[in-house]
mmCIF file of C-alpha atoms in Angstrom:
data_model
loop_
_atom_site.group_PDB
_atom_site.id
_atom_site.type_symbol
_atom_site.label_atom_id
_atom_site.label_comp_id
_atom_site.label_asym_id
_atom_site.label_seq_id
_atom_site.Cartn_x
_atom_site.Cartn_y
_atom_site.Cartn_z
ATOM 1 C CA MET A 1 -17.035 -16.994 4.004
ATOM 2 C CA PRO A 2 -20.368 -18.386 3.097
ATOM 3 C CA ILE A 3 -21.697 -15.603 -0.110
ATOM 4 C CA ASP A 4 -25.638 -15.375 0.021
ATOM 5 C CA ALA A 5 -27.747 -16.274 -2.269
ATOM 6 C CA LYS A 6 -27.871 -12.998 -4.993
ATOM 7 C CA THR A 7 -24.253 -13.295 -5.261
ATOM 8 C CA LEU A 8 -24.075 -17.016 -6.234
ATOM 9 C CA GLY A 9 -26.975 -16.299 -8.448
ATOM 10 C CA GLY A 10 -25.343 -13.658 -10.135
ATOM 11 C CA ARG A 11 -21.880 -15.770 -10.191
ATOM 12 C CA ILE A 12 -24.229 -18.867 -12.231
ATOM 13 C CA ALA A 13 -25.399 -16.224 -14.277
ATOM 14 C CA GLU A 14 -22.315 -14.887 -15.389
ATOM 15 C CA ALA A 15 -20.923 -18.668 -15.889
ATOM 16 C CA ARG A 16 -23.723 -19.281 -17.959
ATOM 17 C CA SER A 17 -23.432 -16.551 -20.044
ATOM 18 C CA ARG A 18 -19.957 -16.955 -20.439
ATOM 19 C CA ALA A 19 -20.740 -20.640 -21.972
ATOM 20 C CA GLY A 20 -23.491 -19.296 -24.425
ATOM 21 C CA LEU A 21 -26.129 -20.600 -22.861
ATOM 22 C CA THR A 22 -30.336 -19.265 -22.333
ATOM 23 C CA GLN A 23 -31.543 -19.464 -18.535
ATOM 24 C CA GLN A 24 -34.362 -21.999 -20.631
ATOM 25 C CA GLN A 25 -31.189 -24.029 -21.994
ATOM 26 C CA LEU A 26 -29.177 -24.570 -18.341
ATOM 27 C CA ALA A 27 -32.729 -25.032 -16.781
ATOM 28 C CA THR A 28 -33.545 -27.834 -19.137
ATOM 29 C CA ALA A 29 -30.137 -29.498 -18.893
ATOM 30 C CA VAL A 30 -30.384 -29.462 -15.135
ATOM 31 C CA SER A 31 -33.612 -30.339 -14.789
ATOM 32 C CA LEU A 32 -34.981 -26.851 -13.358
ATOM 33 C CA GLY A 33 -37.536 -24.927 -14.770
ATOM 34 C CA ARG A 34 -36.726 -21.537 -16.251
ATOM 35 C CA PRO A 35 -38.727 -19.500 -13.226
ATOM 36 C CA ALA A 36 -36.586 -21.326 -10.826
ATOM 37 C CA MET A 37 -33.423 -21.152 -12.545
ATOM 38 C CA ASN A 38 -35.026 -17.602 -13.150
ATOM 39 C CA LYS A 39 -35.331 -16.782 -9.417
ATOM 40 C CA ILE A 40 -32.181 -18.723 -8.271
ATOM 41 C CA GLU A 41 -30.071 -15.897 -10.715
ATOM 42 C CA ASN A 42 -31.599 -13.450 -8.638
ATOM 43 C CA GLY A 43 -31.390 -14.858 -5.495
ATOM 44 C CA LEU A 44 -34.870 -15.707 -4.418
ATOM 45 C CA GLN A 45 -34.080 -18.737 -4.427
ATOM 46 C CA ARG A 46 -31.264 -20.954 -3.003
ATOM 47 C CA VAL A 47 -29.689 -23.908 -4.601
ATOM 48 C CA SER A 48 -29.130 -26.781 -3.206
ATOM 49 C CA ALA A 49 -25.468 -28.695 -3.192
ATOM 50 C CA LEU A 50 -26.522 -31.153 -5.761
ATOM 51 C CA GLN A 51 -28.541 -28.587 -8.117
ATOM 52 C CA LEU A 52 -25.203 -26.749 -7.791
ATOM 53 C CA ALA A 53 -22.993 -29.174 -9.185
ATOM 54 C CA ARG A 54 -25.054 -30.511 -12.383
ATOM 55 C CA ILE A 55 -24.845 -26.686 -13.122
ATOM 56 C CA ALA A 56 -21.156 -26.434 -12.516
ATOM 57 C CA ASP A 57 -20.677 -29.725 -14.599
ATOM 58 C CA GLU A 58 -23.400 -28.228 -16.951
ATOM 59 C CA LEU A 59 -20.945 -25.312 -17.600
ATOM 60 C CA GLY A 60 -17.824 -26.892 -17.352
ATOM 61 C CA VAL A 61 -16.614 -25.063 -14.558
ATOM 62 C CA ARG A 62 -15.508 -25.847 -10.989
ATOM 63 C CA ILE A 63 -17.726 -25.228 -8.186
ATOM 64 C CA GLU A 64 -15.297 -23.410 -6.408
ATOM 65 C CA TRP A 65 -15.724 -20.547 -9.120
ATOM 66 C CA PHE A 66 -19.086 -20.492 -7.638
ATOM 67 C CA LEU A 67 -18.028 -20.626 -4.076
ATOM 68 C CA ASP A 68 -14.619 -18.193 -4.006
ATOM 69 C CA ASP A 69 -13.728 -14.925 -5.447
ATOM 70 C CA ALA A 70 -11.971 -15.050 -8.601
ATOM 71 C CA PRO A 71 -7.908 -14.078 -8.731
ATOM 72 C CA PRO A 72 -8.004 -9.817 -9.641
ATOM 73 C CA ALA A 73 -6.513 -10.437 -12.598
ATOM 74 C CA ILE A 74 -9.303 -12.425 -13.642
ATOM 75 C CA LEU A 75 -11.486 -10.377 -12.019
ATOM 76 C CA SER A 76 -10.178 -7.475 -14.158
ATOM 77 C CA HIS A 77 -10.048 -9.747 -17.561
ATOM 78 C CA ARG A 78 -13.831 -10.653 -16.873
ATOM 79 C CA ASN A 79 -14.797 -7.083 -16.739
ATOM 80 C CA LEU A 80 -13.429 -6.194 -19.882
ATOM 81 C CA ARG A 81 -14.863 -8.603 -21.938
ATOM 82 C CA GLU A 82 -18.137 -8.295 -23.737
ATOM 83 C CA PRO A 83 -20.800 -9.158 -21.005
ATOM 84 C CA GLY A 84 -22.275 -12.540 -22.400
ATOM 85 C CA ALA A 85 -19.626 -12.901 -24.507
ATOM 86 C CA ALA A 86 -18.511 -17.329 -24.558
ATOM 87 C CA SER A 87 -15.687 -17.770 -22.908
ATOM 88 C CA PRO A 88 -13.539 -19.654 -25.119
ATOM 89 C CA VAL A 89 -11.546 -22.836 -23.750
ATOM 90 C CA ILE A 90 -8.014 -21.513 -22.435
ATOM 91 C CA ASP A 91 -9.877 -18.857 -20.037
ATOM 92 C CA THR A 92 -11.717 -21.702 -18.133
ATOM 93 C CA VAL A 93 -8.411 -23.714 -17.966
ATOM 94 C CA ILE A 94 -5.590 -20.891 -16.919
ATOM 95 C CA GLU A 95 -8.426 -20.044 -14.297
ATOM 96 C CA ARG A 96 -8.328 -22.663 -13.333
ATOM 97 C CA ILE A 97 -4.316 -23.232 -12.901
ATOM 98 C CA VAL A 98 -4.329 -20.129 -11.164
ATOM 99 C CA ARG A 99 -5.996 -20.982 -8.892
ATOM 100 C CA ASP A 100 -4.663 -23.750 -8.054
ATOM 101 C CA VAL A 101 -1.366 -22.141 -8.258
ATOM 102 C CA GLU A 102 -2.460 -19.788 -5.468
ATOM 103 C CA PHE A 103 -3.750 -22.303 -3.076
ATOM 104 C CA VAL A 104 -0.443 -24.112 -3.508
ATOM 105 C CA LEU A 105 2.063 -20.953 -3.323
ATOM 106 C CA ALA A 106 -0.480 -19.907 0.183
ATOM 107 C CA GLU A 107 0.227 -23.298 1.557
ATOM 108 C CA ASP A 108 3.169 -24.334 1.022
ATOM 109 C CA LYS A 109 6.371 -21.830 2.460
ATOM 110 C CA LYS A 110 9.102 -23.843 0.792
ATOM 111 C CA ALA A 111 7.212 -22.547 -2.640
ATOM 112 C CA GLY A 112 7.823 -19.072 -4.065
ATOM 113 C CA LEU A 113 7.897 -17.317 -6.966
ATOM 114 C CA VAL A 114 9.867 -13.937 -8.149
ATOM 115 C CA THR A 115 8.585 -10.743 -10.045
ATOM 116 C CA VAL A 116 10.954 -9.276 -12.580
ATOM 117 C CA ASP A 117 10.724 -5.067 -12.723
ATOM 118 C CA PRO A 118 8.370 -4.546 -16.008
ATOM 119 C CA PHE A 119 10.241 -3.813 -19.157
ATOM 120 C CA MET A 120 9.234 -0.139 -20.701
ATOM 121 C CA ARG A 121 6.971 -1.325 -23.775
ATOM 122 C CA PRO A 122 9.203 -1.336 -26.848
ATOM 123 C CA THR A 123 7.634 1.358 -29.668
ATOM 124 C CA THR A 124 9.713 0.350 -32.645
ATOM 125 C CA ASN A 125 11.631 -2.767 -33.777
ATOM 126 C CA ALA A 126 14.670 -1.554 -32.887
ATOM 127 C CA GLU A 127 13.498 -1.029 -29.153
ATOM 128 C CA VAL A 128 12.430 -4.543 -29.600
ATOM 129 C CA GLU A 129 15.354 -5.831 -30.884
ATOM 130 C CA ALA A 130 16.680 -4.354 -27.461
ATOM 131 C CA MET A 131 14.006 -5.941 -24.937
ATOM 132 C CA ALA A 132 15.140 -9.078 -26.190
ATOM 133 C CA ARG A 133 18.825 -8.744 -25.793
ATOM 134 C CA HIS A 134 18.176 -8.005 -22.448
ATOM 135 C CA ALA A 135 15.793 -10.657 -21.697
ATOM 136 C CA ARG A 136 18.150 -13.158 -23.093
ATOM 137 C CA SER A 137 20.765 -11.316 -20.587
ATOM 138 C CA LEU A 138 17.840 -12.149 -17.883
ATOM 139 C CA LEU A 139 17.888 -15.491 -18.495
ATOM 140 C CA GLY A 140 21.856 -16.082 -18.483
ATOM 141 C CA LEU A 141 22.307 -16.245 -22.581
ATOM 142 C CA ASP A 142 24.924 -14.567 -24.229
ATOM 143 C CA ASP A 143 24.078 -13.565 -27.891
ATOM 144 C CA GLN A 144 24.929 -16.829 -29.929
ATOM 145 C CA GLU A 145 23.153 -20.299 -27.822
ATOM 146 C CA PRO A 146 19.998 -21.078 -28.846
ATOM 147 C CA VAL A 147 16.997 -21.260 -25.913
ATOM 148 C CA LYS A 148 16.941 -25.017 -24.356
ATOM 149 C CA GLU A 149 14.215 -26.189 -22.897
ATOM 150 C CA ILE A 150 12.194 -22.735 -22.417
ATOM 151 C CA ALA A 151 9.855 -23.485 -19.912
ATOM 152 C CA LYS A 152 12.747 -24.100 -17.058
ATOM 153 C CA VAL A 153 14.580 -21.173 -18.478
ATOM 154 C CA VAL A 154 11.486 -18.872 -17.702
ATOM 155 C CA ALA A 155 10.877 -20.304 -14.430
ATOM 156 C CA PRO A 156 13.069 -18.736 -11.960
ATOM 157 C CA GLN A 157 12.121 -15.073 -13.562
ATOM 158 C CA GLY A 158 8.552 -16.249 -12.008
ATOM 159 C CA LEU A 159 6.951 -17.582 -14.788
ATOM 160 C CA LEU A 160 5.543 -20.977 -14.457
ATOM 161 C CA VAL A 161 4.674 -22.801 -18.039
ATOM 162 C CA PHE A 162 1.848 -25.334 -18.064
ATOM 163 C CA ALA A 163 1.121 -27.197 -21.813
ATOM 164 C CA LEU A 164 -2.603 -28.922 -21.594
ATOM 165 C CA ARG A 165 -3.976 -30.144 -25.037
ATOM 166 C CA LEU A 166 -6.891 -27.529 -25.728
ATOM 167 C CA GLY A 167 -7.905 -28.612 -29.152
ATOM 168 C CA ALA A 168 -6.930 -27.596 -32.565
ATOM 169 C CA ASP A 169 -9.617 -24.644 -32.675
ATOM 170 C CA SER A 170 -8.520 -23.206 -29.123
ATOM 171 C CA ALA A 171 -5.546 -20.633 -28.341
ATOM 172 C CA ASP A 172 -2.307 -20.697 -28.871
ATOM 173 C CA ALA A 173 -1.573 -19.543 -25.082
ATOM 174 C CA ALA A 174 -2.821 -17.668 -22.227
ATOM 175 C CA SER A 175 -0.669 -15.914 -19.477
ATOM 176 C CA VAL A 176 -2.001 -14.363 -15.730
ATOM 177 C CA MET A 177 -0.143 -12.369 -13.336
ATOM 178 C CA LEU A 178 -0.071 -12.986 -10.310
ATOM 179 C CA GLU A 179 0.431 -11.025 -7.307
ATOM 180 C CA ARG A 180 4.478 -12.075 -7.574
ATOM 181 C CA GLY A 181 5.180 -14.165 -10.495
ATOM 182 C CA GLY A 182 2.945 -15.646 -13.240
ATOM 183 C CA ILE A 183 1.252 -18.300 -15.285
ATOM 184 C CA ALA A 184 1.671 -19.076 -19.293
ATOM 185 C CA LEU A 185 -0.396 -21.944 -20.713
ATOM 186 C CA VAL A 186 0.222 -23.228 -23.954
ATOM 187 C CA ASN A 187 -1.692 -24.840 -26.476
ATOM 188 C CA GLY A 188 -0.300 -28.606 -26.684
ATOM 189 C CA ASP A 189 -1.793 -29.561 -29.872
ATOM 190 C CA LEU A 190 0.482 -26.891 -31.804
ATOM 191 C CA GLN A 191 3.457 -28.434 -33.356
ATOM 192 C CA VAL A 192 6.913 -27.963 -30.823
ATOM 193 C CA GLY A 193 7.986 -25.266 -32.969
ATOM 194 C CA ARG A 194 5.388 -23.430 -32.525
ATOM 195 C CA ARG A 195 4.884 -24.176 -28.999
ATOM 196 C CA ARG A 196 7.904 -22.665 -27.923
ATOM 197 C CA LEU A 197 6.944 -19.344 -29.909
ATOM 198 C CA ALA A 198 4.098 -19.331 -27.872
ATOM 199 C CA VAL A 199 5.845 -19.579 -24.984
ATOM 200 C CA ALA A 200 8.534 -16.308 -25.796
ATOM 201 C CA HIS A 201 4.919 -14.716 -26.516
ATOM 202 C CA GLU A 202 3.909 -14.827 -23.449
ATOM 203 C CA PHE A 203 7.324 -14.453 -21.559
ATOM 204 C CA ALA A 204 6.645 -10.897 -23.370
ATOM 205 C CA HIS A 205 3.600 -10.180 -21.947
ATOM 206 C CA TYR A 206 4.872 -11.010 -18.508
ATOM 207 C CA LEU A 207 7.849 -9.120 -19.033
ATOM 208 C CA LEU A 208 5.561 -6.556 -19.878
ATOM 209 C CA ALA A 209 3.466 -6.837 -16.797
ATOM 210 C CA ASP A 210 0.524 -7.591 -18.904
ATOM 211 C CA GLU A 211 -2.263 -8.435 -16.847
ATOM 212 C CA TYR A 212 -4.285 -11.417 -18.531
ATOM 213 C CA ALA A 213 -3.368 -12.449 -22.316
ATOM 214 C CA VAL A 214 -4.839 -14.750 -24.547
ATOM 215 C CA ASP A 215 -3.221 -15.093 -28.100
ATOM 216 C CA TRP A 216 -4.641 -16.479 -31.319
ATOM 217 C CA ARG A 217 -2.165 -17.651 -34.154
ATOM 218 C CA VAL A 218 1.274 -16.259 -32.286
ATOM 219 C CA ALA A 219 3.281 -14.697 -35.416
ATOM 220 C CA GLU A 220 0.180 -14.877 -38.063
ATOM 221 C CA SER A 221 -0.171 -11.053 -37.737
ATOM 222 C CA LEU A 222 -0.405 -9.433 -41.274
ATOM 223 C CA ASP A 223 0.323 -5.941 -39.592
ATOM 224 C CA PRO A 224 3.844 -5.724 -38.946
ATOM 225 C CA GLU A 225 3.124 -2.358 -36.703
ATOM 226 C CA SER A 226 0.439 -3.954 -34.329
ATOM 227 C CA TRP A 227 1.280 -4.506 -30.627
ATOM 228 C CA GLU A 228 1.074 -8.104 -31.331
ATOM 229 C CA ALA A 229 3.213 -8.113 -34.461
ATOM 230 C CA ARG A 230 5.865 -7.010 -32.285
ATOM 231 C CA LEU A 231 5.568 -9.148 -29.224
ATOM 232 C CA ASP A 232 5.883 -12.150 -32.048
ATOM 233 C CA ARG A 233 9.101 -10.072 -33.274
ATOM 234 C CA PHE A 234 10.206 -9.803 -29.575
ATOM 235 C CA ALA A 235 9.541 -14.014 -29.441
ATOM 236 C CA ARG A 236 11.580 -14.785 -32.749
ATOM 237 C CA ALA A 237 14.472 -12.093 -31.509
ATOM 238 C CA LEU A 238 14.637 -14.188 -28.211
ATOM 239 C CA LEU A 239 14.806 -17.522 -29.901
ATOM 240 C CA LEU A 240 16.865 -16.544 -32.847
ATOM 241 C CA PRO A 241 19.258 -13.957 -31.849
ATOM 242 C CA GLU A 242 20.563 -11.777 -34.746
ATOM 243 C CA PRO A 243 24.796 -12.887 -34.110
ATOM 244 C CA GLY A 244 23.986 -16.159 -33.834
ATOM 245 C CA VAL A 245 21.334 -17.064 -36.088
ATOM 246 C CA THR A 246 23.506 -14.586 -39.193
ATOM 247 C CA GLY A 247 26.908 -15.875 -38.012
ATOM 248 C CA MET A 248 25.618 -19.884 -38.410
ATOM 249 C CA TRP A 249 23.484 -19.455 -41.383
ATOM 250 C CA ASN A 250 26.603 -17.678 -43.276
ATOM 251 C CA ARG A 251 28.520 -20.239 -41.964
ATOM 252 C CA CYS A 252 26.576 -22.694 -43.543
ATOM 253 C CA VAL A 253 26.282 -21.072 -46.796
ATOM 254 C CA ASP A 254 29.965 -19.997 -46.802
ATOM 255 C CA SER A 255 30.648 -24.333 -46.307
ATOM 256 C CA GLY A 256 28.672 -25.746 -49.527
ATOM 257 C CA ASP A 257 25.030 -25.828 -47.824
ATOM 258 C CA ASP A 258 22.006 -24.646 -50.074
ATOM 259 C CA VAL A 259 19.303 -23.311 -49.017
ATOM 260 C CA ARG A 260 17.270 -25.916 -47.512
ATOM 261 C CA THR A 261 20.326 -27.534 -45.852
ATOM 262 C CA ALA A 262 21.391 -24.328 -44.121
ATOM 263 C CA ALA A 263 17.448 -24.002 -42.915
ATOM 264 C CA VAL A 264 17.885 -27.541 -41.412
ATOM 265 C CA ARG A 265 20.915 -27.006 -39.496
ATOM 266 C CA VAL A 266 19.505 -23.134 -38.074
ATOM 267 C CA ALA A 267 15.729 -24.618 -37.499
ATOM 268 C CA SER A 268 17.233 -27.715 -35.500
ATOM 269 C CA TYR A 269 20.159 -25.810 -33.368
ATOM 270 C CA TYR A 270 17.519 -22.869 -32.355
ATOM 271 C CA ARG A 271 14.539 -25.353 -32.065
ATOM 272 C CA VAL A 272 12.316 -23.261 -33.636
ATOM 273 C CA ASP A 273 9.936 -24.573 -37.466
ATOM 274 C CA MET A 274 10.620 -23.095 -40.368
ATOM 275 C CA SER A 275 8.025 -20.265 -40.661
ATOM 276 C CA THR A 276 9.790 -18.976 -37.635
ATOM 277 C CA LEU A 277 12.590 -19.210 -39.492
ATOM 278 C CA ALA A 278 12.192 -17.885 -42.558
ATOM 279 C CA ARG A 279 10.656 -14.420 -41.340
ATOM 280 C CA ARG A 280 13.841 -13.980 -39.042
ATOM 281 C CA LEU A 281 15.930 -14.418 -42.010
ATOM 282 C CA VAL A 282 14.577 -11.967 -43.522
ATOM 283 C CA GLU A 283 13.936 -9.238 -40.931
ATOM 284 C CA LEU A 284 17.504 -9.322 -40.651
ATOM 285 C CA THR A 285 17.718 -8.980 -44.176
ATOM 286 C CA VAL A 286 20.189 -12.476 -44.571
ATOM 287 C CA ILE A 287 17.616 -13.755 -47.458
ATOM 288 C CA ASP A 288 15.065 -12.301 -49.313
ATOM 289 C CA HIS A 289 11.126 -13.281 -50.016
ATOM 290 C CA SER A 290 12.227 -15.795 -52.488
ATOM 291 C CA GLY A 291 15.062 -17.188 -50.172
ATOM 292 C CA ALA A 292 11.848 -17.502 -47.283
ATOM 293 C CA HIS A 293 9.847 -19.051 -49.601
ATOM 294 C CA LEU A 294 11.972 -21.778 -50.076
ATOM 295 C CA VAL A 295 13.162 -21.820 -46.752
ATOM 296 C CA ARG A 296 9.339 -22.280 -45.424
ATOM 297 C CA GLY A 297 9.349 -25.081 -48.086
ATOM 298 C CA ALA A 298 11.771 -27.424 -46.196
ATOM 299 C CA ARG A 299 10.882 -29.771 -44.000
ATOM 300 C CA THR A 300 13.530 -31.617 -41.638
ATOM 301 C CA THR A 301 13.625 -35.367 -43.010
ATOM 302 C CA ARG A 302 15.028 -38.645 -40.867
ATOM 303 C CA ALA A 303 17.782 -38.823 -43.493
ATOM 304 C CA ASP A 304 18.313 -35.180 -42.007
ATOM 305 C CA ILE A 305 18.394 -36.140 -38.600
ATOM 306 C CA VAL A 306 21.045 -38.987 -39.048
ATOM 307 C CA GLU A 307 23.751 -37.663 -41.596
ATOM 308 C CA LEU A 308 23.343 -34.171 -40.125
ATOM 309 C CA ASN A 309 23.185 -35.629 -36.390
ATOM 310 C CA LEU A 310 20.636 -33.628 -35.473
ATOM 311 C CA VAL A 311 19.343 -33.266 -31.576
ATOM 312 C CA VAL A 312 15.518 -34.045 -31.413
ATOM 313 C CA ALA A 313 13.607 -32.629 -28.803
ATOM 314 C CA ASP A 314 9.926 -32.525 -28.269
ATOM 315 C CA GLU A 315 9.467 -29.828 -26.043
ATOM 316 C CA LEU A 316 6.414 -28.762 -24.112
ATOM 317 C CA ALA A 317 4.669 -31.957 -25.337
ATOM 318 C CA PRO A 318 1.481 -32.230 -23.516
ATOM 319 C CA PRO A 319 0.918 -32.710 -20.679
ATOM 320 C CA MET A 320 3.621 -30.395 -18.681
ATOM 321 C CA LEU A 321 3.315 -28.547 -15.592
ATOM 322 C CA PRO A 322 6.285 -26.398 -14.546
ATOM 323 C CA ARG A 323 8.872 -29.674 -11.982
ATOM 324 C CA GLU A 324 8.567 -26.413 -9.230
ATOM 325 C CA TYR A 325 5.043 -26.444 -9.182
ATOM 326 C CA GLU A 326 5.007 -30.240 -9.068
ATOM 327 C CA LEU A 327 7.753 -30.094 -6.202
ATOM 328 C CA ALA A 328 5.442 -28.097 -4.293
ATOM 329 C CA VAL A 329 2.315 -29.988 -4.641
ATOM 330 C CA LEU A 330 4.642 -32.908 -3.547
ATOM 331 C CA ARG A 331 5.684 -31.396 -0.566
ATOM 332 C CA LEU A 332 1.969 -30.662 0.504
ATOM 333 C CA TYR A 333 1.494 -34.031 -0.130
ATOM 334 C CA ARG A 334 3.888 -35.695 1.832
ATOM 335 C CA GLN A 335 3.225 -33.222 4.839
ATOM 336 C CA GLU A 336 0.042 -34.576 4.989
ATOM 337 C CA THR A 337 -1.444 -31.059 4.211
ATOM 338 C CA ILE A 338 -3.494 -32.442 1.378
ATOM 339 C CA SER A 339 -5.120 -35.735 0.618
ATOM 340 C CA SER A 340 -4.212 -37.903 -2.478
ATOM 341 C CA ALA A 341 -7.210 -36.833 -4.206
ATOM 342 C CA ARG A 342 -6.556 -33.141 -3.530
ATOM 343 C CA ALA A 343 -2.595 -33.906 -4.582
ATOM 344 C CA ILE A 344 -4.171 -35.850 -8.256
ATOM 345 C CA ASP A 345 -6.723 -32.530 -8.495
ATOM 346 C CA LEU A 346 -3.947 -29.840 -8.237
ATOM 347 C CA LEU A 347 -1.684 -31.754 -10.765
ATOM 348 C CA LEU A 348 -4.320 -31.610 -12.843
ATOM 349 C CA ASP A 349 -5.500 -35.280 -13.263
ATOM 350 C CA THR A 350 -1.925 -35.591 -15.299
ATOM 351 C CA TRP A 351 -0.436 -37.890 -12.333
ATOM 352 C CA GLU A 352 -1.994 -41.263 -11.458
ATOM 353 C CA GLU A 353 -2.362 -41.745 -7.728
ATOM 354 C CA SER A 354 -0.494 -44.879 -7.811
ATOM 355 C CA SER A 355 2.523 -42.590 -8.653
ATOM 356 C CA LEU A 356 2.119 -40.382 -5.312
ATOM 357 C CA PRO A 357 5.239 -41.476 -2.947
ATOM 358 C CA PRO A 358 4.162 -43.485 -0.334
ATOM 359 C CA LEU A 359 3.837 -41.669 2.688
ATOM 360 C CA GLN A 360 6.187 -42.185 6.130
ATOM 361 C CA PRO A 361 3.682 -44.106 9.094
ATOM 362 C CA LEU A 362 3.186 -41.404 11.964
ATOM 363 C CA PRO A 363 5.082 -41.994 15.121
ATOM 364 C CA GLU A 364 2.691 -44.039 17.696
ATOM 365 C CA ASP A 365 2.681 -41.034 19.744
ATOM 366 C CA ALA A 366 1.739 -38.700 17.726
ATOM 367 C CA ILE A 367 -2.101 -38.809 18.850
ATOM 368 C CA TRP A 368 -1.122 -37.468 22.229
ATOM 369 C CA THR A 369 1.468 -34.774 20.415
ATOM 370 C CA PHE A 370 -1.764 -33.672 18.909
ATOM 371 C CA VAL A 371 -4.023 -33.472 21.780
ATOM 372 C CA ARG A 372 -1.480 -31.558 23.635
#
């Protein structure tokens, strides 16, 4: 449905505010006068397609942002934000992903996300630990094994994980609930251990049915009673289950490993960084704070990898799109529901056009079938 000039102008004004620009700055950037920009934003002057394209490019949004209604979770998030506050990069990127995923889900009949029943919100550390055990059971994991390839493990529960480079100063991760299922976006510029921790943290938001969450510096909260700190603890408990971690640590020490060697073995097996392992061992009272200092200072070397026969995995290396989503886009392309250009766009420009599969030529009578 075409939108009226007032609605379009309001969306331009909103995008400008989120980008932290004044009317004058935007007008100058797109070669307009400020009075003209003021009229456009107030719906008193229509904007041409070329002008709209320039505005979209300058504000770092896509044209459909102005023309289509945003998903409900995005709208709700915007309404809660301070008007005029600059929008983090991750907000813009995940909004694009939400729009793309919802388009694919609507067009591809084979694509479908499940939705899990929301978990009760934990109010104590004991409840956080119980929630993590429940979540591991949901993922088909026992109380000993590591969470391997966490993006693949959470996908059957309806959470699609994307990992893209967002910059060192961007947020760690964000997640959005969809009508069915949800999306998590992880900053691919983080180290692998922190990327995995961020996914586990977003999985907590998803299980609790949090509509929209943007998380900065996961697992660095200084207030252990804060809500985000509880979700950080959930993330550690999901990746480092108490029986498994405690048992493996004690076996390492009993066999003669020093703290550093035990830390290297356990962190490698559970695929976490040393800071996450140290915090988990302290909260499980396996080591004290001086031991945690030693664990945090440990670094896995090439010699460790060879001598301890460690497995090196670079999970969530950017760009990484969920396989289920890539398959759905390819089905739409093979069915010629979308063009090659649209397929590459939906794949977030992480694919080359030459990587798309060749299409089967249409039968000679296809045109007559079409005409009938």
